[in-house]
Amino acid sequence: MEGGGGARYNPRTVEEVFRDFKGRRAGILRALTTDVKEFFQQCNPEKDNLCLYGFPNEVWEVNLPAEEVPPELPEPALGINFARDGMQEKEWISLVAVHSDAWLLSVSFYFGSRFGFDKADRKRLFNMINEVPTVFEVVTGSAKKQTEEQPSSVNKNSNRSKSNSKVVVNVFFDLEMQRDVDVKSSRTIEVDEEEEGVEEEEEDEEEHGETLCGACGDNYASDFWICCDMCEKWFHGKCVKITPARAEHIKQYKCPSCSNKRARP
């Protein structure tokens, strides 16, 4: 999807791919820094799955993913808007930055594979990209800190660079591991409930047997449910696009219907 990037083109050399990378990176950085208020507003959780795109001409865009399968280029992280109100703004921006870094690399190496870059060209491309601070480092301020703390010794500089790289990787995996922990915790709860016996399951079915999903109208099921704190209706998690992991971060849940009931100016 290249709707906001002007004319389509295919970079064929290492230098052209790196220029494409820098343009897309600049657009994403603008969305997550100088244009962050506008970016935040466009990522409305009530909308469908949205992606953050960066284009070679340093333009950014929040839009739906490409419909064709497979897409013309690798697609960014899907549904970034769903987590917007379930996390602190800085944490959400940092998470979008991490996934944007992954997308920028995937696009660059897609071009490298498509146009037959050999081992030496791929290494040169990666080294050029690696000399530029990641989006995550810029957004969190660690890139500026690295510059200020840059040691004079070449050996110390090398060690510091490796340490900073580990920090970025660790943060990325910490976020992913936290998601896994949330999912595993919900699964563990389900397993524990099953082991408590058939009697509790029968009581649960009798208690919720008359409960209907406020979205699809189906009866209570054993999968994940969530209750609206406003209208007190119950919904299947799948029907309102809420996962157990995301529910852990929601202090007060409003169903789509209650969210749309806003006071008119």
Tab-separated table of C-alpha atoms in Angstrom:
chain	number	residue	atom	x	y	z
A	1	MET	CA	0.000	0.000	0.000
A	2	GLU	CA	1.622	3.217	-1.165
A	3	GLY	CA	-1.355	5.579	-1.165
A	4	GLY	CA	0.412	8.477	0.561
A	5	GLY	CA	3.871	8.023	-0.831
A	6	GLY	CA	3.527	9.560	-4.238
A	7	ALA	CA	4.599	7.665	-7.341
A	8	ARG	CA	5.473	4.026	-6.876
A	9	TYR	CA	9.004	2.923	-7.501
A	10	ASN	CA	11.222	-0.049	-6.795
A	11	PRO	CA	14.642	0.730	-5.307
A	12	ARG	CA	17.151	-1.675	-6.852
A	13	THR	CA	20.510	-0.766	-5.297
A	14	VAL	CA	21.696	-0.744	-1.691
A	15	GLU	CA	21.833	3.053	-1.721
A	16	GLU	CA	18.308	3.347	-3.139
A	17	VAL	CA	16.890	0.902	-0.580
A	18	PHE	CA	18.597	2.803	2.233
A	19	ARG	CA	17.173	6.082	0.900
A	20	ASP	CA	13.723	4.452	0.881
A	21	PHE	CA	14.286	3.282	4.474
A	22	LYS	CA	15.272	6.765	5.678
A	23	GLY	CA	12.234	8.373	4.044
A	24	ARG	CA	9.790	5.898	5.593
A	25	ARG	CA	11.550	6.182	8.972
A	26	ALA	CA	11.322	9.989	8.862
A	27	GLY	CA	7.581	9.814	8.195
A	28	ILE	CA	6.976	7.437	11.108
A	29	LEU	CA	9.140	9.548	13.429
A	30	ARG	CA	7.076	12.592	12.529
A	31	ALA	CA	3.876	10.730	13.429
A	32	LEU	CA	5.274	9.602	16.795
A	33	THR	CA	6.912	12.916	17.772
A	34	THR	CA	5.944	16.239	16.176
A	35	ASP	CA	2.524	15.035	14.907
A	36	VAL	CA	1.795	12.757	17.872
A	37	LYS	CA	-1.485	14.503	18.837
A	38	GLU	CA	-2.888	14.105	15.339
A	39	PHE	CA	-1.630	10.511	15.202
A	40	PHE	CA	-3.260	9.752	18.573
A	41	GLN	CA	-6.618	11.137	17.411
A	42	GLN	CA	-6.594	9.139	14.172
A	43	CYS	CA	-6.032	5.858	16.069
A	44	ASN	CA	-9.593	5.663	17.387
A	45	PRO	CA	-10.169	2.236	19.053
A	46	GLU	CA	-13.744	2.245	17.757
A	47	LYS	CA	-12.504	2.002	14.165
A	48	ASP	CA	-11.438	-1.170	12.343
A	49	ASN	CA	-7.892	-2.537	12.333
A	50	LEU	CA	-5.537	0.348	11.554
A	51	CYS	CA	-1.857	0.460	10.578
A	52	LEU	CA	0.797	3.171	10.667
A	53	TYR	CA	2.496	3.593	7.283
A	54	GLY	CA	5.635	5.550	6.467
A	55	PHE	CA	6.349	6.528	2.861
A	56	PRO	CA	9.612	7.274	0.991
A	57	ASN	CA	8.717	10.981	0.753
A	58	GLU	CA	8.661	11.278	4.591
A	59	VAL	CA	4.856	11.252	4.794
A	60	TRP	CA	2.951	9.139	7.356
A	61	GLU	CA	-0.559	7.754	7.196
A	62	VAL	CA	-2.936	5.805	9.450
A	63	ASN	CA	-5.079	3.551	7.304
A	64	LEU	CA	-6.595	0.109	6.834
A	65	PRO	CA	-4.247	-2.663	5.667
A	66	ALA	CA	-3.966	-3.667	2.026
A	67	GLU	CA	-6.751	-5.967	0.848
A	68	GLU	CA	-4.732	-8.003	-1.643
A	69	VAL	CA	-3.069	-11.226	-0.473
A	70	PRO	CA	-0.141	-11.286	-0.527
A	71	PRO	CA	0.289	-7.494	-0.346
A	72	GLU	CA	2.622	-5.557	-2.618
A	73	LEU	CA	4.912	-4.832	0.367
A	74	PRO	CA	5.091	-6.265	3.904
A	75	GLU	CA	2.338	-4.803	6.079
A	76	PRO	CA	2.883	-2.948	9.412
A	77	ALA	CA	1.497	-4.158	12.764
A	78	LEU	CA	-2.287	-4.562	12.508
A	79	GLY	CA	-4.780	-3.000	14.919
A	80	ILE	CA	-2.496	-0.548	16.736
A	81	ASN	CA	-5.569	1.560	17.574
A	82	PHE	CA	-7.189	-1.147	19.722
A	83	ALA	CA	-4.582	-0.777	22.487
A	84	ARG	CA	-4.571	3.038	22.483
A	85	ASP	CA	-6.845	3.562	25.492
A	86	GLY	CA	-5.780	0.397	27.315
A	87	MET	CA	-2.208	1.562	27.989
A	88	GLN	CA	-0.429	4.708	29.098
A	89	GLU	CA	0.195	6.938	26.089
A	90	LYS	CA	4.007	6.770	26.349
A	91	GLU	CA	3.957	2.971	26.593
A	92	TRP	CA	1.597	2.726	23.622
A	93	ILE	CA	3.747	5.061	21.502
A	94	SER	CA	6.849	3.020	22.452
A	95	LEU	CA	5.126	-0.226	21.460
A	96	VAL	CA	4.094	1.236	18.087
A	97	ALA	CA	7.708	2.428	17.639
A	98	VAL	CA	9.103	-1.073	18.244
A	99	HIS	CA	6.776	-2.621	15.667
A	100	SER	CA	7.529	0.214	13.237
A	101	ASP	CA	11.252	-0.599	13.484
A	102	ALA	CA	10.462	-4.220	12.649
A	103	TRP	CA	8.344	-3.144	9.674
A	104	LEU	CA	11.036	-0.807	8.295
A	105	LEU	CA	13.579	-3.636	8.358
A	106	SER	CA	11.151	-6.059	6.718
A	107	VAL	CA	10.440	-3.625	3.856
A	108	SER	CA	14.158	-2.980	3.238
A	109	PHE	CA	15.078	-6.642	3.191
A	110	TYR	CA	12.029	-7.411	1.060
A	111	PHE	CA	13.546	-5.164	-1.604
A	112	GLY	CA	16.926	-6.815	-1.020
A	113	SER	CA	15.509	-10.287	-1.570
A	114	ARG	CA	13.338	-9.247	-4.496
A	115	PHE	CA	16.253	-7.777	-6.412
A	116	GLY	CA	18.762	-10.440	-5.507
A	117	PHE	CA	21.108	-8.736	-3.055
A	118	ASP	CA	23.975	-11.085	-2.258
A	119	LYS	CA	25.467	-11.648	1.197
A	120	ALA	CA	27.817	-8.667	0.909
A	121	ASP	CA	25.038	-6.289	-0.209
A	122	ARG	CA	22.703	-7.455	2.565
A	123	LYS	CA	25.429	-6.935	5.141
A	124	ARG	CA	26.221	-3.472	3.762
A	125	LEU	CA	22.536	-2.535	3.811
A	126	PHE	CA	22.141	-3.704	7.402
A	127	ASN	CA	25.258	-1.830	8.508
A	128	MET	CA	23.948	1.383	6.919
A	129	ILE	CA	20.582	0.941	8.670
A	130	ASN	CA	22.266	0.036	11.949
A	131	GLU	CA	24.172	3.336	11.999
A	132	VAL	CA	20.864	5.202	12.291
A	133	PRO	CA	19.066	5.294	15.689
A	134	THR	CA	15.945	3.153	15.769
A	135	VAL	CA	12.512	4.749	15.951
A	136	PHE	CA	12.183	3.286	19.447
A	137	GLU	CA	15.460	4.890	20.553
A	138	VAL	CA	14.395	8.305	19.255
A	139	VAL	CA	10.877	8.140	20.730
A	140	THR	CA	12.082	7.042	24.183
A	141	GLY	CA	15.003	9.488	24.227
A	142	SER	CA	17.659	6.784	24.530
A	143	ALA	CA	19.270	7.838	21.228
A	144	LYS	CA	20.022	11.327	22.623
A	145	LYS	CA	21.321	9.801	25.836
A	146	GLN	CA	23.647	7.502	23.885
A	147	THR	CA	25.078	10.507	22.012
A	148	GLU	CA	25.685	12.449	25.225
A	149	GLU	CA	27.340	9.474	26.922
A	150	GLN	CA	29.460	8.445	23.931
A	151	PRO	CA	32.947	7.498	25.272
A	152	SER	CA	36.187	8.574	23.628
A	153	SER	CA	37.670	5.084	23.533
A	154	VAL	CA	36.797	2.995	20.479
A	155	ASN	CA	36.598	-0.179	22.548
A	156	LYS	CA	34.285	1.416	25.117
A	157	ASN	CA	32.117	2.784	22.324
A	158	SER	CA	31.785	-0.688	20.859
A	159	ASN	CA	30.800	-2.180	24.203
A	160	ARG	CA	28.307	0.615	24.866
A	161	SER	CA	26.726	0.087	21.434
A	162	LYS	CA	26.285	-3.614	22.141
A	163	SER	CA	24.780	-2.820	25.539
A	164	ASN	CA	22.283	-0.368	24.044
A	165	SER	CA	21.315	-2.882	21.386
A	166	LYS	CA	20.578	-5.398	24.114
A	167	VAL	CA	18.396	-2.864	25.901
A	168	VAL	CA	16.273	-2.326	22.790
A	169	VAL	CA	15.986	-6.056	22.170
A	170	ASN	CA	15.176	-6.722	25.826
A	171	VAL	CA	12.434	-4.103	25.852
A	172	PHE	CA	10.917	-5.614	22.725
A	173	PHE	CA	10.979	-9.124	24.137
A	174	ASP	CA	9.766	-7.909	27.542
A	175	LEU	CA	6.665	-6.511	25.847
A	176	GLU	CA	6.118	-9.694	23.886
A	177	MET	CA	6.783	-11.888	26.937
A	178	GLN	CA	4.291	-9.841	28.957
A	179	ARG	CA	1.679	-10.594	26.335
A	180	ASP	CA	2.524	-14.291	26.535
A	181	VAL	CA	2.279	-14.164	30.335
A	182	ASP	CA	-1.152	-12.538	30.127
A	183	VAL	CA	-2.394	-15.166	27.678
A	184	LYS	CA	-0.862	-18.035	29.668
A	185	SER	CA	-2.350	-16.653	32.888
A	186	SER	CA	-5.823	-16.608	31.352
A	187	ARG	CA	-5.328	-20.150	30.108
A	188	THR	CA	-4.118	-21.250	33.533
A	189	ILE	CA	-7.232	-19.788	35.131
A	190	GLU	CA	-9.397	-21.709	32.683
A	191	VAL	CA	-7.541	-24.952	33.428
A	192	ASP	CA	-7.829	-24.386	37.196
A	193	GLU	CA	-11.544	-23.811	36.871
A	194	GLU	CA	-11.938	-27.062	34.972
A	195	GLU	CA	-10.060	-28.963	37.670
A	196	GLU	CA	-12.384	-27.701	40.413
A	197	GLY	CA	-14.980	-30.200	39.274
A	198	VAL	CA	-18.082	-30.772	37.258
A	199	GLU	CA	-20.321	-29.294	39.972
A	200	GLU	CA	-18.889	-25.762	39.604
A	201	GLU	CA	-19.213	-25.991	35.815
A	202	GLU	CA	-22.877	-26.925	36.153
A	203	GLU	CA	-23.463	-24.070	38.599
A	204	ASP	CA	-21.706	-21.658	36.203
A	205	GLU	CA	-23.837	-22.823	33.293
A	206	GLU	CA	-27.028	-22.450	35.347
A	207	GLU	CA	-25.986	-18.955	36.464
A	208	HIS	CA	-25.080	-17.696	32.971
A	209	GLY	CA	-27.346	-19.914	30.907
A	210	GLU	CA	-29.794	-17.078	30.372
A	211	THR	CA	-27.056	-14.509	29.596
A	212	LEU	CA	-26.964	-13.317	26.002
A	213	CYS	CA	-24.122	-11.530	24.235
A	214	GLY	CA	-25.044	-7.875	23.694
A	215	ALA	CA	-23.402	-7.998	20.242
A	216	CYS	CA	-24.302	-11.337	18.590
A	217	GLY	CA	-27.197	-12.445	20.834
A	218	ASP	CA	-25.779	-15.934	21.432
A	219	ASN	CA	-25.907	-17.631	24.821
A	220	TYR	CA	-23.126	-17.730	27.386
A	221	ALA	CA	-20.139	-19.812	26.260
A	222	SER	CA	-16.960	-21.013	27.944
A	223	ASP	CA	-14.786	-18.522	26.044
A	224	PHE	CA	-13.755	-15.048	27.273
A	225	TRP	CA	-16.540	-12.603	28.214
A	226	ILE	CA	-16.431	-8.956	29.328
A	227	CYS	CA	-19.092	-6.800	31.009
A	228	CYS	CA	-19.766	-3.158	30.114
A	229	ASP	CA	-19.423	-0.962	33.202
A	230	MET	CA	-22.051	1.430	31.823
A	231	CYS	CA	-24.983	-0.707	30.622
A	232	GLU	CA	-23.853	-3.880	32.491
A	233	LYS	CA	-24.382	-6.035	29.416
A	234	TRP	CA	-22.072	-8.974	28.745
A	235	PHE	CA	-20.216	-9.461	25.468
A	236	HIS	CA	-18.114	-12.172	23.893
A	237	GLY	CA	-14.545	-10.906	23.780
A	238	LYS	CA	-14.337	-11.805	20.080
A	239	CYS	CA	-17.479	-9.814	19.274
A	240	VAL	CA	-16.081	-6.561	20.677
A	241	LYS	CA	-12.436	-7.294	19.736
A	242	ILE	CA	-11.215	-7.478	23.343
A	243	THR	CA	-8.603	-10.067	24.320
A	244	PRO	CA	-7.899	-11.256	27.893
A	245	ALA	CA	-4.493	-9.559	27.706
A	246	ARG	CA	-6.006	-6.225	26.707
A	247	ALA	CA	-8.761	-6.551	29.326
A	248	GLU	CA	-6.102	-6.612	32.043
A	249	HIS	CA	-5.223	-2.978	31.196
A	250	ILE	CA	-8.802	-1.642	30.977
A	251	LYS	CA	-9.924	0.126	34.179
A	252	GLN	CA	-13.457	0.868	32.999
A	253	TYR	CA	-14.813	-0.915	29.925
A	254	LYS	CA	-17.422	0.742	27.696
A	255	CYS	CA	-19.084	-1.335	24.993
A	256	PRO	CA	-19.225	0.108	21.447
A	257	SER	CA	-22.827	1.246	21.997
A	258	CYS	CA	-22.072	3.130	25.212
A	259	SER	CA	-18.889	4.610	23.714
A	260	ASN	CA	-20.927	6.133	20.899
A	261	LYS	CA	-23.364	7.778	23.349
A	262	ARG	CA	-21.483	11.054	23.713
A	263	ALA	CA	-22.999	14.357	24.726
A	264	ARG	CA	-23.713	16.583	21.764
A	265	PRO	CA	-22.001	20.020	21.794
